[in-house]
Coordinates of C-alpha atoms in Angstrom, one line a residue:
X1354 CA 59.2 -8.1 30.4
X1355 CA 59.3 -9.2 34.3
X1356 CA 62.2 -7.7 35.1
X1357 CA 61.3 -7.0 39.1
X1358 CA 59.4 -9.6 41.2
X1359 CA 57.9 -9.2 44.6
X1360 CA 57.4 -12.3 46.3
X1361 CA 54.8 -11.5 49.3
X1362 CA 55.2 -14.5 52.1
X1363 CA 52.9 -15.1 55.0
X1364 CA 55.3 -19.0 56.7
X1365 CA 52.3 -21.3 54.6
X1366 CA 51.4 -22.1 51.2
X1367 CA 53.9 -22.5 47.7
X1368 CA 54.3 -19.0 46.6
X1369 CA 58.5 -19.7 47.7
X1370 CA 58.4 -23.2 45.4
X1371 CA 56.6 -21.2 42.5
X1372 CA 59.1 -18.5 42.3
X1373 CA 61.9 -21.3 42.8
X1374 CA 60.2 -22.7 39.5
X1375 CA 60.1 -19.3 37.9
X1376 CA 63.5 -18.6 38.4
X1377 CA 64.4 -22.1 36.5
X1378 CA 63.2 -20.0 33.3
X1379 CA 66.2 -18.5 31.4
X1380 CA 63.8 -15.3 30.8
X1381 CA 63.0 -15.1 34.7
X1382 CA 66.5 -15.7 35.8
X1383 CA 68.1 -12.1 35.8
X1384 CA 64.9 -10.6 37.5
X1385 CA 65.1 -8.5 40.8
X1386 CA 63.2 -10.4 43.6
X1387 CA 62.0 -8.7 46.5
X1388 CA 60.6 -11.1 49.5
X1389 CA 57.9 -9.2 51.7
X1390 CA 56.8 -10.3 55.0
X1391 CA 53.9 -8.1 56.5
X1392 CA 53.7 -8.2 60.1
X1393 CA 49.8 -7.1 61.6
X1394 CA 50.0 -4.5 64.5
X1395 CA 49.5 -6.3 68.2
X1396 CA 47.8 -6.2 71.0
X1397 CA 51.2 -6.0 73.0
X1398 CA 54.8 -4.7 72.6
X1399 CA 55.9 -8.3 73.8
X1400 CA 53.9 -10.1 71.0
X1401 CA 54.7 -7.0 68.6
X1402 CA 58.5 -8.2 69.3
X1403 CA 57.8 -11.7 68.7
X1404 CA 55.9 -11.4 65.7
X1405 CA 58.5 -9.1 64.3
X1406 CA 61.4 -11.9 64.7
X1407 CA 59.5 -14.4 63.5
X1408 CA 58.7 -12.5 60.3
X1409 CA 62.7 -12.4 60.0
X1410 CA 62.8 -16.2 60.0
X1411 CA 59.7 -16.3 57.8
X1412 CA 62.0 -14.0 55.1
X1413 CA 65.3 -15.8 56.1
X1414 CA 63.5 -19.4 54.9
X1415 CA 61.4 -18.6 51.7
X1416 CA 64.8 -16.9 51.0
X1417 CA 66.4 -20.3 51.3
X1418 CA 63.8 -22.3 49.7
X1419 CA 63.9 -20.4 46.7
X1420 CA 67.7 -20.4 46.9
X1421 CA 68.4 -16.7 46.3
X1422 CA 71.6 -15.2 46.4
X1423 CA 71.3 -13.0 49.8
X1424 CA 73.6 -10.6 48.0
X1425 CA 71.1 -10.0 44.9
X1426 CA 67.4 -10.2 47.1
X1427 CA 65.9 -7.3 49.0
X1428 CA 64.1 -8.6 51.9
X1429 CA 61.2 -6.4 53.4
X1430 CA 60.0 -6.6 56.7
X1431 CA 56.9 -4.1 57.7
X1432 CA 53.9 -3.8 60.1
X1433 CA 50.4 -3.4 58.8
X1434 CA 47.6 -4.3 57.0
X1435 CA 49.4 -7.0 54.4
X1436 CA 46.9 -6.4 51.7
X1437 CA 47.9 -2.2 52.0
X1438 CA 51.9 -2.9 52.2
X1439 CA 51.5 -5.1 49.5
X1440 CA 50.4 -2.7 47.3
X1441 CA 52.0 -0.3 48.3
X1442 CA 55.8 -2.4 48.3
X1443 CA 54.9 -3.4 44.7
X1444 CA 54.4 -0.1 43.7
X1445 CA 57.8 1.0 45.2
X1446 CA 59.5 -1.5 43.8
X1447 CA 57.9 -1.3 40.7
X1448 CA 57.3 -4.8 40.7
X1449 CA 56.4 -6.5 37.1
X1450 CA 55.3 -9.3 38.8
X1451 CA 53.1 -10.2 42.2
X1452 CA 53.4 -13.7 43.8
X1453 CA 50.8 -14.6 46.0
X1454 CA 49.9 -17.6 48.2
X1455 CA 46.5 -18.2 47.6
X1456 CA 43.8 -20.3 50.1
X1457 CA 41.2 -20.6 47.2
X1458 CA 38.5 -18.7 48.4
X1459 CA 35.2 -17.7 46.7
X1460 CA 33.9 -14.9 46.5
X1461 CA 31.9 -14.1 50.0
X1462 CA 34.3 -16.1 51.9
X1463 CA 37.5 -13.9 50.6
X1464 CA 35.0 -11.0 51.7
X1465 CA 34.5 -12.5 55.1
X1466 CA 37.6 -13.9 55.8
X1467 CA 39.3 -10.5 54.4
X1468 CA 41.3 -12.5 52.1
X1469 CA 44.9 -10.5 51.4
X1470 CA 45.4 -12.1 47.6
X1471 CA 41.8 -11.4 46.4
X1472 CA 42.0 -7.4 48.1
X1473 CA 45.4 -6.8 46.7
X1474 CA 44.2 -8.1 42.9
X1475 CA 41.6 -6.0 43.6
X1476 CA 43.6 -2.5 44.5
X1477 CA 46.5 -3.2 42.1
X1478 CA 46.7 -3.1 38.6
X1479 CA 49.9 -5.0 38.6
X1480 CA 49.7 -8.8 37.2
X1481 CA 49.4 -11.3 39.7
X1482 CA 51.1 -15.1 40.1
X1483 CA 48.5 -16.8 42.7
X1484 CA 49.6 -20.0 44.0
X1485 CA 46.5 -22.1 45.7
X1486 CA 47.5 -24.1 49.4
X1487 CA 45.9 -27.5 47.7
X1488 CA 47.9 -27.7 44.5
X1489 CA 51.1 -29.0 43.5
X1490 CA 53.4 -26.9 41.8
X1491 CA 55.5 -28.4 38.9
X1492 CA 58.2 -27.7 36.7
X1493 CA 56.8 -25.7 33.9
X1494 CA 56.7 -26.8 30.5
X1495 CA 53.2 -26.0 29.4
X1496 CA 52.0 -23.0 29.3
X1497 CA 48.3 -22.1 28.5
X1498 CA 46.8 -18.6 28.0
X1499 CA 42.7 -18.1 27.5
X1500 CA 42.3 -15.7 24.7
X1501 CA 39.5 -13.7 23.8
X1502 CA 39.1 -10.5 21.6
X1503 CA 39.9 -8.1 25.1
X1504 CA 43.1 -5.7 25.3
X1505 CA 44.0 -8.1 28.9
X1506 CA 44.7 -11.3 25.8
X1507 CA 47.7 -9.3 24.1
X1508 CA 49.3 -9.0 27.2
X1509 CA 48.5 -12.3 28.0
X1510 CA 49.9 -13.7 24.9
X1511 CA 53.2 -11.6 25.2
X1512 CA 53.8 -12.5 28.7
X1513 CA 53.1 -16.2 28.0
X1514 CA 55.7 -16.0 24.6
X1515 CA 58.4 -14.1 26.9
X1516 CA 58.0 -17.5 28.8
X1517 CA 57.9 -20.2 26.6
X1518 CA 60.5 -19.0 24.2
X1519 CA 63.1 -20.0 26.4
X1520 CA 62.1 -23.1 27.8
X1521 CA 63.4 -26.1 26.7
X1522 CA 60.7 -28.5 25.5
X1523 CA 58.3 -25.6 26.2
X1524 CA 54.7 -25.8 25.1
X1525 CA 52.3 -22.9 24.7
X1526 CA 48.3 -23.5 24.2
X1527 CA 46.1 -20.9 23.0
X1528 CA 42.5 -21.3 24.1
X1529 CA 39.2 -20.0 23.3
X1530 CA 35.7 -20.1 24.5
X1531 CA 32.9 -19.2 22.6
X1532 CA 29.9 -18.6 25.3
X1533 CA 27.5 -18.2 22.9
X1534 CA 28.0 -20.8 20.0
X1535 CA 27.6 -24.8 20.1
X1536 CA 30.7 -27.2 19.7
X1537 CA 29.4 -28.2 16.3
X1538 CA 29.4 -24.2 15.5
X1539 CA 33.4 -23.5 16.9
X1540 CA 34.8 -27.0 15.3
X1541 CA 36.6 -25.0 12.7
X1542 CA 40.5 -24.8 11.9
X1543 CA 42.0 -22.7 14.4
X1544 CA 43.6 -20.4 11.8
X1545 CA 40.2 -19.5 10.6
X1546 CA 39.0 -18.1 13.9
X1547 CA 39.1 -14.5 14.7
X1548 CA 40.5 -14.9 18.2
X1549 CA 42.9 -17.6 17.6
X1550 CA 44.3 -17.0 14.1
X1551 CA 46.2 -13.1 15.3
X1552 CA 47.9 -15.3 18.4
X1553 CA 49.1 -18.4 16.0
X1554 CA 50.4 -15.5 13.9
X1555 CA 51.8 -13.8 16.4
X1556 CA 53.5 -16.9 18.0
X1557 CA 54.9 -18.8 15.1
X1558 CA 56.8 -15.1 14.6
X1559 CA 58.9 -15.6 17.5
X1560 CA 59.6 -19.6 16.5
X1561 CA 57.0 -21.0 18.7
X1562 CA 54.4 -23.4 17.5
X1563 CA 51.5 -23.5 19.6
X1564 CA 48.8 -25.6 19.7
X1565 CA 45.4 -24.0 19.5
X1566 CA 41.8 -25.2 20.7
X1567 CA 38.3 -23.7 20.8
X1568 CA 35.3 -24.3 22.2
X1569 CA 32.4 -23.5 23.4
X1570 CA 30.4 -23.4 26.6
X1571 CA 30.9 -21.4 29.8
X1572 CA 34.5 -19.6 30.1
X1573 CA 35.2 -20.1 33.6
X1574 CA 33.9 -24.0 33.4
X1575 CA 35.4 -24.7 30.0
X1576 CA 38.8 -23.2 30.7
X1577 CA 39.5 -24.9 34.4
X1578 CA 38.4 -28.2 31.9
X1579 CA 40.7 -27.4 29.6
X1580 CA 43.4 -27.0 32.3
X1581 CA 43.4 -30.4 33.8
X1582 CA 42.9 -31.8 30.4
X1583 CA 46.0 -30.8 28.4
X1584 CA 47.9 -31.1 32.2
X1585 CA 48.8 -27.7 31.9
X1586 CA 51.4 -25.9 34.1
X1587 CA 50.5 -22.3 34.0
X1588 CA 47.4 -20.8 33.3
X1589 CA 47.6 -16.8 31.9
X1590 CA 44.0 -15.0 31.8
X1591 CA 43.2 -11.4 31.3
X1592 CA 41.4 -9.6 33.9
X1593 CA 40.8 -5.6 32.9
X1594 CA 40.5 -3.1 34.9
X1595 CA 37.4 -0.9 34.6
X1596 CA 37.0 0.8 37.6
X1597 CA 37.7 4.7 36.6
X1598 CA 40.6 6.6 38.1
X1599 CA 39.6 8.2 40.7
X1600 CA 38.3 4.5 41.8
X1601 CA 42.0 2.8 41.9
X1602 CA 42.7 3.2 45.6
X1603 CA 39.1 1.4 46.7
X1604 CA 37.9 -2.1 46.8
X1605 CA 35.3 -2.8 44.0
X1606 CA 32.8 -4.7 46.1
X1607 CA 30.8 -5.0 43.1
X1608 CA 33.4 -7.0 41.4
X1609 CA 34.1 -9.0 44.7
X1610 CA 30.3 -10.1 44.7
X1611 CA 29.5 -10.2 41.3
X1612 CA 30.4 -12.8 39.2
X1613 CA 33.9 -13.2 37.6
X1614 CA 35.9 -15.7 34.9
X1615 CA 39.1 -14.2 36.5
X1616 CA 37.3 -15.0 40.1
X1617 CA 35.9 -18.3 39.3
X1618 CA 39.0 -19.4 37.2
X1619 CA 41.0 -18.6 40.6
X1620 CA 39.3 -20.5 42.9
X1621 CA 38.9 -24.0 40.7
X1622 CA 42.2 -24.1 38.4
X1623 CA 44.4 -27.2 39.5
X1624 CA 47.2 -25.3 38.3
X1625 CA 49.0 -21.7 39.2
X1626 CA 47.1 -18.5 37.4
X1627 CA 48.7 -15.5 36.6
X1628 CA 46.1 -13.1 36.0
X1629 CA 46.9 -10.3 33.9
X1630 CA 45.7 -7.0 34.8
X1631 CA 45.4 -4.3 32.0
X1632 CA 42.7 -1.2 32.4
X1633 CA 39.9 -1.5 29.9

């Protein structure tokens, strides 16, 4: 299922030690990993040549930290705007699977501060691994994925099952958030809840037993809760895509404005979020 992975590095942040983490998963192991460096045009051919060897050592040490075999990673090196080679390396590739460095921005800041991770999300429909610069990135073992009744959950839930299967000790937890009930209204078994019940089903098919938890509240609020509170590793949400077709290749500034669970859960998760992208 992530087969190709395209590991974008900019010299900060723990986008190398998540992949490092990744590749510990027997599932991940036998991907293709591309490492991309983006180098922005200069103001000088002298700084132009700087800049362009220390992008070499920028690829030649996330290469190392994530101890890949220089034999079986490409390593990219290209000038221009990093959030336009981004997209457009993953789409060469065909990359499954983005890693990002992320600073945590919200919303008008990323906008302002022309944030690379939140424009990329934005132009590609490819799921993305963000990794924030203040969190600490651990061995995964529990993996949680936020459910709803949207096309993005079955991808979630497949993508967090190719996962888990295969880790020893591995832990997957469904959860749901019910915006408009009251947590007397949701404290029912999980089995009997419309959202829940399919991806228990689903799960204990392929041998894992997950453990399952509603609520309700505010998504974006509730789930970041839920993340610190089970300790969780990994976070999987859904984030479709509704923009039409002819819209793929532009920004939605809408979306960047307006509010967003996939936004919000972004900025305030202690833990890594892969968000999902599926068009809906």
């Amino acid at each position: 299922m992530i087969k190709k992975i395209l590991l974008a590095v900019s010299g900060l942040g723990h986008a190398e030690e998540m992949l490092k983490t990744l590749k510990e998963i027997p599932a991940i192991q036998q991907a293709e990993v591309t490492v991309l460096h983006v180098v922005p045009a200069q103001a000088s051919a002298q700084v132009m040549t700087s800049k362009w060897e220390e992008g070499g050592k920028i690829l030649g040490a996330a290469i190392e930290t994530v101890n890949l075999d220089a034999n079986k990673v490409t390593a990219i090196l290209r000038q221009g705007d990093p959030k336009d080679v981004v997209c457009q390396v993953a789409d060469e590739v065909n990359a499954d699977l983005i890693i990002m460095g992320s600073r945590g921005l919200k919303r008008l800041q990323s906008i302002l501060a022309n944030s690379v991770s939140q424009y990329v999300f934005q132009l590609s429909s490819r799921p993305m691994l963000l990794v924030k610069d203040d969190i600490y990135v651990k061995k995964i073992k529990r993996v949680m994925v936020a459910l709803d009744d949207s096309e993005a959950t079955k991808q979630c839930l497949q993508l967090a099952l190719f996962l888990v299967r295969d880790i020893k000790g591995g832990q997957l937890i469904l959860a749901n958030v019910d915006k408009n009930g009251k947590a007397s209204d949701v404290a029912t078994s999980a089995e009997k809840n419309p959202v829940l019940a399919p991806a228990i089903a689903e799960a204990k098919k392929q041998g894992i037993q997950p453990r399952a938890i509603t609520v309700a509240g505010k998504p974006g609020e509730e789930i970041c809760r839920l993340v610190e509170e089970q300790d969780a590793d990994l976070l999987i949400i859904g984030s479709p895509d509704r923009r039409p077709t002819i819209a793929k290749n532009f920004v939605d500034i809408d979306r960047l404005v307006s509010s967003s669970l996939s936004d919000y859960v972004r900025v305030n998760a202690t833990c890594p979020v892969l968000l999902a992208r599926t068009v809906g």
